[in-house]
Amino acid sequence: MKKKTGTKSATGTGTKSATKTGTETKTGTKQGAAMKLKFHWLSPALCLVAMVVIAVCLLSFENDFLWKAQELNLHLDTPLFFRQQMVVAGGWLTWAGTYFTEFFYHQPLGVAILCLWWAVLMFLVSKAFRVPLKWWALLLIPVGLLLLTCVDMGYMIYYLKLRGHFFSATIGLSAVCAWVWLFRRLPEKYLLRQVLILLTPPLLYPLLGFYALLATVVMGVMQWRLERWKLVPNIIGSLVAVASVIVVPIIYYRCVYYQTSMADIYWAALPSYRMPELLANYYLPYILLSVFFVVLAATYRLLPSGAVKRPVAWGVVNILLVAVLAFAVKQFWYSDYNFHKELRMQRCMEQEDWDGILLEASDLQDEPTRAIVMMKNLALFRLGRQGDEMYHYLTGAKPCAAPFRVNMTQVIGKSSYFFYGLPNYCYRWCLEDGVEYGWRAEYLKYMTRCALLNGEDRVARKYINMLKHTRYHGEWAEGQEKFLAGEEALKSDTNYATILRLMNYDDRLTSDMAIIEQFLMNHFIYDPSPDALYQEQAAYAGLWSKDIQTFWRLFFTYANSHEGQHMPIHLQEAAYLYGHLENKVNISGMPFDESVKTSYTQFMAAAERYASMGEEKLKELLFPQFGHTFYYEYFLIRNQKLY
């Protein structure tokens, strides 16, 4: 009995124990599988975080750059505008790219749309190439490269001929992935995939240009992964892809797009980086993007899609991949200080925020470019403080940080001519650059204002009507309609009234040799005007020239037109200095401020005391006390480069 009972007890206990252990094992397996499944979502989560970081960085560091991008963009909601884009291969991308670039007028909205497009691209890549969730971090590679095509331009933004650049590559690659997805879903029978490869270039080349050819190549490569053991269909698909990519652009060039250069038919819808030499580095992101998609096609279904076996290690690998990509993007992100300072000052100038320009000029952390110096002087002039504060700001002539020559005509040439009362030169450069680089909202706005200043109301009306067909510049255009009433209406506006006073000279159109600053200064020096405001600028141009005889001529003209008014400090300093240097003009009866006399005496004494130390050391020693004077400018600021 005991034995039986013991056996029963033992058997019962063992069965229950075994059942319990089996249940625990199943539960543990489910929990482990659930945990591994959760790690599949680590890569998508990292992608989401990366998109948020990109958006924050764009809005924090490139806000003014995005504003400038939409100013140098033009999209009209007219059928004619669409037809004009379609006269070249890839014209649809231009049309779509310029449409979305408009939204950068409100930078947060534009960035949100751009990031949303990148999210769509990642989704399409995953579907077209069947990228498992746990490998989604790889999809940040094309996003990082596309980001670089936008933020690594720098001064190239003024010379870029491809319109809609910010979005065109993203939209083009999205179309490529969608087309490849369709290709992959086609059945194998009837050679349907080979037929699609054959039809892709003729169907998509007019719309997508280069991206249609890329889609053809990707499908030709993927064909070998889809039908690995069917040699004949694979060879047919590859031959069809190669032949189509070579022949179709030539046929279109001969029959349709004959106005396109033969050298560009295979790169249609890609930006041109010739200045005039080829800048190969700018093409590197596009080369890497093409390689990335070809590699994805060649490795189709080689990425394992099973459970994450080592979650911790896999998580570290994903995070390291994203970190390396972020580091690489940061290394190539264009972050030139002066470039971004120029953009901020241009934005203030467009808003006629002259105090904002001076605020930007007051905290310079690097030697400024001449564009920065000129915008600062313009702001001081418009605020009536140039003669007293012109040398209170850091000056310089640092070259633009670009691997090509940058002319001020593209940077601030048009705006400088406009605000200094030379509308014909402003209009001329807008017209020439519009033909060369494509029409832009900024050009049309300046051409509108120039036409109004010249009394060409019908011309102004034409540009106003064009701008009304944009998304965000129509309101500005409607605001200009009130000035079509004539000169009296213009004089009611402070900005136009000031410019009209500067236009009282013998107007003629000559060549400025693309050297804006020198041409402007010579204009004020040699083109006389009876207007007192104009003569004030002429006197400051005399300071700029450092030519004593020129200065005296302009100084006395200014003094006669401003009789009874206090003479600006910098003009006093120049007169006091030149009077002592040459002794040809009797300055004993001139009412100089005591501060001018004192600073001159102290400067000359200090210069004599430190003369043996060399000019560069002398500049460093004298700047804290005398850097704000014309004496320092005259003796120690030399060889200012103009461009």
XYZ file of C-alpha atoms in Angstrom:
643
model
C 0.000 0.000 0.000
C 2.753 2.374 0.921
C 4.584 1.500 -2.220
C 1.496 2.046 -4.326
C 0.688 5.268 -2.605
C 4.250 6.404 -2.987
C 4.201 5.515 -6.648
C 0.982 7.364 -7.205
C 2.202 10.324 -5.283
C 5.398 10.324 -7.166
C 3.696 9.963 -10.497
C 1.216 12.714 -9.764
C 3.844 15.054 -8.534
C 6.024 14.385 -11.541
C 3.196 14.962 -13.970
C 2.246 18.240 -12.369
C 5.844 19.339 -12.233
C 6.387 18.451 -15.853
C 3.227 20.272 -16.869
C 4.262 23.348 -14.927
C 7.736 23.308 -16.401
C 6.350 22.959 -19.915
C 4.010 25.889 -19.374
C 6.826 28.042 -18.054
C 8.967 27.103 -21.039
C 6.245 28.078 -23.491
C 5.644 31.343 -21.612
C 9.346 32.100 -21.608
C 9.564 31.351 -25.327
C 6.664 33.672 -26.066
C 8.188 36.413 -23.937
C 11.537 35.969 -25.662
C 9.916 36.069 -29.084
C 7.963 39.168 -28.093
C 11.138 40.812 -26.853
C 12.951 39.989 -30.104
C 9.993 41.276 -32.088
C 10.150 44.559 -30.201
C 13.756 45.000 -31.288
C 12.597 44.863 -34.908
C 11.146 48.322 -34.253
C 14.409 49.792 -32.994
C 15.533 50.765 -36.505
C 12.242 52.512 -37.418
C 12.364 54.297 -34.065
C 15.891 55.498 -34.814
C 14.695 56.703 -38.224
C 11.924 58.693 -36.570
C 14.334 60.257 -34.081
C 16.747 61.069 -36.916
C 14.003 62.842 -38.879
C 13.127 64.959 -35.842
C 16.801 65.843 -35.320
C 17.182 66.771 -39.000
C 14.118 69.025 -38.826
C 15.405 70.750 -35.683
C 18.866 71.266 -37.208
C 17.453 72.696 -40.438
C 15.253 75.153 -38.562
C 17.993 76.083 -36.102
C 20.980 76.461 -38.439
C 19.526 76.933 -41.923
C 16.429 79.049 -41.348
C 17.722 81.958 -43.419
C 19.113 79.585 -46.042
C 15.663 78.037 -46.491
C 14.171 81.524 -46.777
C 16.693 82.353 -49.486
C 15.928 79.084 -51.291
C 12.285 80.054 -51.747
C 13.242 83.607 -52.761
C 15.430 82.092 -55.489
C 12.559 79.854 -56.557
C 9.564 80.458 -58.813
C 6.441 78.373 -59.324
C 3.427 79.742 -61.170
C 0.036 78.050 -61.092
C -0.493 78.480 -64.819
C -0.596 75.930 -67.685
C 2.019 77.965 -69.526
C 4.499 77.581 -66.655
C 3.992 73.803 -66.692
C 4.535 73.638 -70.451
C 7.694 75.722 -70.118
C 9.151 73.212 -67.666
C 8.340 70.294 -69.941
C 10.485 71.551 -72.819
C 13.449 69.696 -71.277
C 13.812 66.131 -70.025
C 12.925 65.833 -66.354
C 10.742 68.919 -66.563
C 8.064 67.375 -64.362
C 10.593 67.126 -61.528
C 11.369 70.812 -61.962
C 7.683 71.656 -61.834
C 7.092 69.508 -58.721
C 10.307 70.663 -57.037
C 9.531 74.359 -57.435
C 5.990 73.714 -56.173
C 7.169 72.242 -52.873
C 10.052 74.722 -52.480
C 7.443 77.481 -52.218
C 6.504 76.177 -48.782
C 9.875 77.257 -47.385
C 8.277 80.708 -47.203
C 7.097 79.323 -43.854
C 10.241 77.442 -42.886
C 8.662 75.003 -40.369
C 6.033 74.004 -42.924
C 8.601 73.527 -45.684
C 10.866 71.438 -43.438
C 7.911 69.299 -42.344
C 7.014 68.595 -45.984
C 10.640 67.796 -46.858
C 10.957 65.360 -43.937
C 7.599 63.815 -44.861
C 8.892 63.227 -48.395
C 11.958 61.504 -46.954
C 9.704 59.311 -44.811
C 7.745 58.375 -47.953
C 11.021 57.596 -49.706
C 12.123 55.284 -46.884
C 8.775 53.484 -47.002
C 9.007 53.016 -50.778
C 12.592 51.755 -50.534
C 11.544 49.196 -47.948
C 8.684 48.008 -50.154
C 10.580 48.003 -53.445
C 13.588 46.115 -52.070
C 11.832 44.246 -49.244
C 14.043 45.706 -46.531
C 13.099 44.115 -43.172
C 12.136 46.353 -40.262
C 15.306 45.555 -38.359
C 17.392 46.908 -41.269
C 15.539 50.214 -41.586
C 18.478 52.164 -40.196
C 20.121 51.576 -43.577
C 17.382 53.671 -45.158
C 18.824 56.744 -43.457
C 21.785 56.566 -45.849
C 19.879 58.004 -48.863
C 18.199 60.529 -46.552
C 21.600 61.699 -45.287
C 22.937 62.004 -48.830
C 19.844 63.936 -49.951
C 20.240 66.217 -46.950
C 23.816 66.949 -48.015
C 22.718 67.902 -51.527
C 20.712 70.673 -49.851
C 22.928 71.912 -47.020
C 26.331 71.588 -48.686
C 25.646 74.095 -51.477
C 26.772 77.312 -49.836
C 27.291 80.039 -52.444
C 26.301 77.561 -55.163
C 22.678 78.447 -54.364
C 23.146 81.680 -56.354
C 24.466 79.846 -59.424
C 22.359 76.680 -59.449
C 20.437 76.362 -62.701
C 18.299 73.386 -61.667
C 15.069 74.760 -60.253
C 13.318 72.953 -57.424
C 16.638 71.455 -56.339
C 15.602 70.860 -52.712
C 12.856 68.411 -53.667
C 13.622 67.174 -57.177
C 16.086 64.437 -56.191
C 13.822 63.179 -53.399
C 10.789 63.047 -55.671
C 12.823 61.455 -58.457
C 14.147 58.679 -56.204
C 10.677 58.116 -54.769
C 9.395 57.610 -58.308
C 12.265 55.194 -58.987
C 11.372 53.089 -55.930
C 7.652 53.087 -56.766
C 8.448 51.937 -60.317
C 10.810 49.209 -59.078
C 8.117 48.070 -56.642
C 5.722 47.714 -59.588
C 8.414 45.840 -61.521
C 8.967 43.386 -58.668
C 5.240 42.662 -58.313
C 4.782 41.762 -61.975
C 4.422 38.048 -62.722
C 7.296 36.217 -64.428
C 5.276 34.946 -67.379
C 5.054 36.578 -70.821
C 8.349 38.453 -70.171
C 6.321 41.252 -68.564
C 9.273 42.472 -66.531
C 11.487 42.697 -69.588
C 8.755 44.631 -71.377
C 8.565 47.085 -68.465
C 12.336 47.573 -68.606
C 12.026 48.356 -72.308
C 9.183 50.854 -71.773
C 10.620 52.642 -68.746
C 13.026 55.068 -70.514
C 10.572 56.209 -73.227
C 7.767 56.632 -70.664
C 9.658 58.185 -67.752
C 12.604 60.022 -69.343
C 10.518 63.095 -70.298
C 9.211 63.258 -66.722
C 12.202 62.179 -64.617
C 15.283 62.518 -66.820
C 18.263 60.809 -65.175
C 16.059 59.055 -62.620
C 14.259 57.149 -65.387
C 17.629 55.793 -66.531
C 18.539 54.916 -62.942
C 15.264 53.000 -62.545
C 16.060 51.054 -65.730
C 19.519 50.089 -64.476
C 18.164 49.063 -61.066
C 15.510 46.848 -62.678
C 18.109 45.311 -64.985
C 20.218 44.353 -61.959
C 17.268 43.171 -59.852
C 16.133 40.911 -62.686
C 19.006 38.548 -61.838
C 17.858 38.300 -58.226
C 14.186 37.742 -59.048
C 14.702 34.951 -61.577
C 18.038 33.483 -60.558
C 17.837 30.299 -62.586
C 16.378 31.722 -65.800
C 19.441 32.712 -67.756
C 17.764 33.728 -71.023
C 15.191 36.165 -69.513
C 17.927 37.694 -67.344
C 20.238 38.273 -70.287
C 17.361 39.741 -72.297
C 16.463 42.065 -69.414
C 20.052 43.274 -69.006
C 20.568 43.860 -72.718
C 17.272 45.709 -72.989
C 18.208 47.886 -69.977
C 21.630 48.820 -71.382
C 20.297 49.499 -74.874
C 17.389 51.589 -73.616
C 19.579 53.694 -71.334
C 21.965 54.473 -74.207
C 19.575 54.883 -77.125
C 16.409 56.503 -75.720
C 18.049 59.776 -74.537
C 19.694 60.150 -77.968
C 16.355 59.662 -79.748
C 14.692 62.230 -77.511
C 17.595 64.610 -78.092
C 17.293 64.284 -81.871
C 13.509 64.515 -82.029
C 12.263 66.467 -78.994
C 14.863 68.036 -76.692
C 17.213 69.383 -79.338
C 17.794 72.583 -77.338
C 19.522 70.525 -74.610
C 23.272 70.046 -74.817
C 24.316 66.596 -76.036
C 26.651 66.307 -73.057
C 23.725 66.689 -70.643
C 21.177 64.250 -72.059
C 22.147 61.467 -69.642
C 22.218 63.796 -66.631
C 18.941 65.638 -67.238
C 17.231 66.712 -63.979
C 20.564 66.658 -62.144
C 22.158 69.981 -61.139
C 25.045 71.283 -63.230
C 28.184 72.135 -61.276
C 30.346 73.827 -63.898
C 31.859 77.161 -62.814
C 33.130 76.948 -65.629
C 35.380 74.086 -64.544
C 33.653 70.920 -63.378
C 33.271 70.760 -59.590
C 33.246 66.984 -59.175
C 32.861 66.997 -55.375
C 29.333 68.370 -55.642
C 28.321 65.275 -57.625
C 29.539 62.826 -54.963
C 26.170 62.516 -53.120
C 24.409 61.716 -56.405
C 27.023 59.089 -57.281
C 26.657 57.470 -53.863
C 22.869 57.535 -54.125
C 23.013 55.723 -57.461
C 25.448 53.158 -56.081
C 23.243 52.628 -53.013
C 20.190 51.700 -55.077
C 22.149 49.480 -57.459
C 23.648 47.645 -54.462
C 20.172 47.219 -52.950
C 19.021 45.657 -56.215
C 22.083 43.390 -56.394
C 21.576 42.195 -52.799
C 17.813 41.798 -53.046
C 16.517 39.273 -50.433
C 20.003 38.733 -49.036
C 19.173 40.704 -45.896
C 17.978 38.191 -43.271
C 14.475 38.906 -42.023
C 14.297 36.541 -39.081
C 14.113 37.393 -35.410
C 16.816 39.452 -33.745
C 19.033 36.821 -32.120
C 21.176 39.137 -30.030
C 19.013 42.181 -29.258
C 21.611 44.138 -27.277
C 24.338 43.708 -29.876
C 21.901 44.500 -32.662
C 20.773 47.654 -30.883
C 24.376 48.808 -30.494
C 25.043 48.163 -34.196
C 21.992 50.225 -35.214
C 22.908 53.102 -32.956
C 26.515 53.080 -34.189
C 25.331 53.103 -37.808
C 23.145 56.148 -37.202
C 25.922 57.865 -35.213
C 28.479 57.319 -38.001
C 26.034 58.652 -40.574
C 25.276 61.697 -38.415
C 29.001 62.375 -37.990
C 29.571 62.127 -41.748
C 26.718 64.524 -42.491
C 28.031 66.991 -39.918
C 31.498 66.895 -41.480
C 30.173 67.894 -44.903
C 27.468 70.311 -43.725
C 28.364 73.762 -45.085
C 28.673 76.018 -42.043
C 30.625 79.076 -43.186
C 30.027 81.882 -40.696
C 30.082 84.774 -43.172
C 27.739 83.023 -45.605
C 25.054 82.607 -42.972
C 25.647 86.137 -41.674
C 25.121 87.479 -45.211
C 21.857 85.559 -45.517
C 20.577 86.936 -42.229
C 21.463 90.493 -43.248
C 19.862 90.031 -46.680
C 16.669 88.907 -44.996
C 16.697 92.037 -42.828
C 17.339 94.173 -45.908
C 14.369 92.640 -47.742
C 12.213 93.549 -44.735
C 13.841 97.008 -44.542
C 14.927 96.168 -41.019
C 17.997 98.395 -40.918
C 18.440 98.057 -37.163
C 18.460 94.289 -37.632
C 21.354 94.574 -40.101
C 23.373 96.625 -37.628
C 22.602 94.143 -34.874
C 24.052 91.395 -37.050
C 27.092 93.523 -37.921
C 27.811 94.369 -34.285
C 28.779 90.853 -33.172
C 30.962 89.581 -36.017
C 33.192 86.675 -35.010
C 35.282 86.613 -38.170
C 36.701 88.999 -40.746
C 33.658 90.031 -42.813
C 33.210 89.796 -46.551
C 32.692 92.998 -48.525
C 29.010 92.095 -48.873
C 28.631 92.303 -45.089
C 30.471 95.626 -44.985
C 28.315 97.083 -47.771
C 25.051 96.006 -46.159
C 26.209 97.549 -42.885
C 26.999 100.843 -44.616
C 23.638 100.820 -46.376
C 21.838 100.310 -43.072
C 23.768 103.166 -41.447
C 22.951 105.401 -44.417
C 19.236 104.640 -44.215
C 19.282 105.371 -40.484
C 21.256 108.627 -40.949
C 24.237 107.413 -38.919
C 26.829 106.510 -41.532
C 28.982 109.596 -41.089
C 29.300 109.042 -37.341
C 29.455 105.228 -37.052
C 30.788 103.823 -40.316
C 34.092 102.726 -38.769
C 32.603 101.507 -35.496
C 32.145 98.014 -36.960
C 34.644 95.360 -37.916
C 35.762 95.778 -41.514
C 37.510 93.447 -43.898
C 37.439 91.747 -47.285
C 37.515 88.033 -46.584
C 36.987 85.962 -49.755
C 33.828 83.901 -49.956
C 34.332 80.307 -48.808
C 33.668 78.569 -52.116
C 35.736 76.478 -54.558
C 34.841 78.923 -57.342
C 34.851 82.670 -57.853
C 31.854 84.370 -56.242
C 30.786 87.747 -57.632
C 28.866 90.252 -55.568
C 26.487 90.654 -58.498
C 24.868 87.353 -57.500
C 25.060 87.947 -53.737
C 23.884 91.523 -53.101
C 24.514 93.288 -56.408
C 20.858 93.669 -57.384
C 19.721 94.869 -53.972
C 22.656 97.296 -53.671
C 21.861 98.906 -57.007
C 18.192 99.155 -56.100
C 18.619 100.764 -52.681
C 21.331 103.144 -53.926
C 19.107 104.491 -56.713
C 20.401 102.667 -59.811
C 17.285 100.723 -60.861
C 18.487 100.222 -64.447
C 21.520 98.272 -63.253
C 19.390 96.277 -60.836
C 16.928 95.478 -63.634
C 19.718 94.573 -66.008
C 21.273 92.018 -63.635
C 17.868 90.535 -62.804
C 17.196 90.131 -66.511
C 20.586 88.646 -67.340
C 20.594 86.251 -64.389
C 16.992 85.296 -65.119
C 18.048 84.171 -68.580
C 21.185 82.452 -67.299
C 19.946 80.786 -64.111
C 16.167 80.778 -64.501
C 13.491 83.188 -63.325
C 13.115 83.591 -59.590
C 10.661 85.354 -57.312
C 13.419 87.646 -56.044
C 14.204 88.808 -59.585
C 10.560 89.513 -60.413
C 10.094 91.506 -57.217
C 13.107 93.713 -57.941
C 12.087 94.119 -61.578
C 8.632 95.223 -60.404
C 10.087 97.868 -58.121
C 12.576 99.058 -60.730
C 9.777 99.460 -63.281
C 7.749 101.468 -60.760
C 10.698 103.769 -60.049
C 11.166 104.334 -63.785
C 7.481 105.050 -64.308
C 7.037 101.961 -66.505
C 3.629 101.013 -65.176
C 2.753 98.489 -67.878
C 5.991 96.590 -67.260
C 5.389 96.685 -63.518
C 1.831 95.434 -64.035
C 3.158 92.456 -66.012
C 5.417 91.332 -63.175
C 2.750 92.007 -60.561
C 0.338 89.759 -62.445
C 2.980 87.028 -62.658
C 3.672 87.177 -58.933
C -0.033 86.891 -58.224
C 0.193 83.361 -59.601
C 2.652 82.327 -56.868
C 1.520 80.870 -53.574
C 3.051 83.393 -51.179
C 4.236 86.428 -53.170
C 0.824 87.427 -54.480
C 0.045 89.505 -51.407
C 3.317 91.417 -51.829
C 2.446 92.009 -55.502
C -1.003 93.330 -54.621
C 0.641 95.730 -52.181
C 2.667 97.201 -55.040
C -0.405 98.012 -57.124
C -1.054 101.218 -55.200
C 2.240 102.610 -56.547
C 1.023 102.325 -60.132
C -0.708 105.667 -59.555
C 2.524 107.530 -60.287
C 5.433 109.332 -58.648
C 3.348 110.962 -55.931
C 2.254 107.539 -54.731
C 5.887 106.435 -54.641
C 6.867 109.489 -52.606
C 4.309 108.528 -49.978
C 6.409 105.455 -49.212
C 9.582 106.102 -47.181
C 11.666 103.533 -49.024
C 10.677 104.605 -52.532
C 10.944 108.286 -51.600
C 14.544 107.860 -50.445
C 15.517 105.973 -53.587
C 13.865 108.591 -55.824
C 16.087 111.255 -54.290
C 19.156 109.210 -55.197
C 18.000 108.965 -58.827
C 18.497 112.678 -59.568
C 21.573 112.301 -61.795
C 22.447 111.963 -65.472
C 21.117 108.450 -66.053
C 22.995 106.206 -68.488
C 23.741 102.528 -68.725
C 27.384 101.440 -68.962
C 29.348 98.378 -67.898
C 30.064 97.790 -64.226
C 32.537 94.965 -65.009
C 30.697 92.965 -62.302
C 32.611 94.887 -59.599
C 29.675 96.318 -57.697
C 31.289 98.232 -54.842
C 33.833 100.073 -56.964
C 31.218 100.931 -59.562
C 28.840 102.326 -56.923
C 31.545 104.442 -55.303
C 32.695 105.817 -58.660
C 29.080 106.552 -59.532
C 28.686 108.809 -56.512
C 32.116 110.364 -57.009
C 31.847 111.238 -60.703
C 28.084 111.564 -61.386
C 27.030 114.862 -59.760
C 23.550 115.511 -58.398
C 21.911 118.583 -56.827
C 20.210 116.481 -54.149
C 21.656 116.856 -50.641
C 21.082 113.189 -49.773
C 22.984 112.138 -52.884
C 25.819 114.523 -52.012
C 26.055 112.932 -48.584
C 26.675 109.554 -50.184
C 29.175 111.162 -52.546
C 31.123 112.500 -49.553
C 31.285 109.010 -48.019
C 32.429 107.655 -51.374
C 35.215 110.223 -51.168
C 36.250 108.680 -47.838
C 36.239 105.262 -49.463
C 38.522 106.449 -52.289
C 41.214 107.772 -49.898
C 42.056 110.263 -52.638
C 42.686 113.659 -51.070
C 41.722 115.851 -54.026
C 38.539 113.866 -54.636
C 37.620 114.129 -50.982
C 38.018 117.924 -50.821
C 35.831 118.400 -53.891
C 33.022 116.283 -52.480
C 33.508 117.575 -48.940
C 32.934 121.198 -49.879
C 29.941 120.271 -52.032
C 28.437 118.455 -49.061
C 29.272 121.298 -46.653
C 27.551 123.870 -48.873
C 24.372 121.790 -49.171
C 24.273 121.112 -45.403
C 25.174 124.554 -44.179
C 24.328 125.113 -40.538
C 24.191 121.376 -39.784
C 26.638 119.438 -37.660
C 29.397 117.893 -39.760
C 29.573 114.067 -39.382
C 32.520 112.889 -37.287
C 34.221 110.797 -39.961
C 34.147 113.677 -42.445
C 35.678 115.914 -39.783
C 38.387 113.314 -39.152
C 39.235 113.108 -42.851
C 39.321 116.892 -43.257
C 41.481 117.324 -40.156
C 43.868 114.582 -41.286
C 44.192 115.769 -44.900
C 44.589 119.343 -43.765
C 47.646 118.358 -41.739
C 49.066 115.972 -44.317
C 49.171 118.423 -47.238
C 48.616 121.883 -45.772
C 47.002 122.898 -49.077
C 43.609 123.641 -47.554
C 43.356 126.082 -44.679
C 41.403 124.237 -41.976
C 42.104 126.684 -39.159
C 38.664 128.258 -39.443
C 36.731 124.978 -39.553
C 34.728 124.163 -36.416
C 36.184 120.743 -35.585
C 34.937 118.889 -32.520
C 37.478 118.701 -29.712
C 37.185 114.900 -29.734
C 38.371 114.875 -33.371
C 41.446 116.965 -32.568
C 42.268 114.914 -29.489
C 41.918 111.528 -31.202
C 44.120 112.730 -34.093
C 46.872 113.875 -31.751
C 46.740 110.655 -29.747
C 46.709 108.483 -32.867
C 49.720 110.144 -34.458
C 51.649 109.956 -31.196
C 50.838 106.265 -30.750
C 51.680 105.495 -34.388
C 55.060 107.164 -33.997
C 55.704 105.360 -30.698
C 55.009 101.893 -32.140
C 56.287 102.539 -35.687
C 59.193 100.094 -35.356
C 56.894 97.137 -34.623
C 55.600 96.666 -38.165
C 52.212 97.380 -39.673
C 50.418 94.178 -38.607
C 51.479 94.579 -34.983
C 50.602 98.265 -35.169
C 47.089 97.405 -36.340
C 46.646 95.065 -33.407
C 47.902 97.590 -30.854
C 45.974 100.601 -32.130
C 42.642 98.943 -32.937
C 41.128 98.997 -29.412
C 41.537 102.771 -29.082
C 41.462 104.018 -32.671
C 39.752 101.299 -34.740
C 36.587 103.425 -34.916
C 38.365 106.412 -36.541
C 39.117 107.371 -40.128
C 42.767 107.765 -39.128
C 43.002 104.026 -38.522
C 41.121 103.333 -41.770
C 43.374 105.584 -43.841
C 46.750 104.375 -42.596
C 46.189 100.738 -41.626
C 43.362 99.294 -43.765
C 44.932 98.517 -47.129
C 44.408 96.344 -50.180
C 40.710 95.756 -49.671
C 39.781 93.234 -52.355
C 36.709 93.968 -54.428
C 34.569 91.396 -56.192
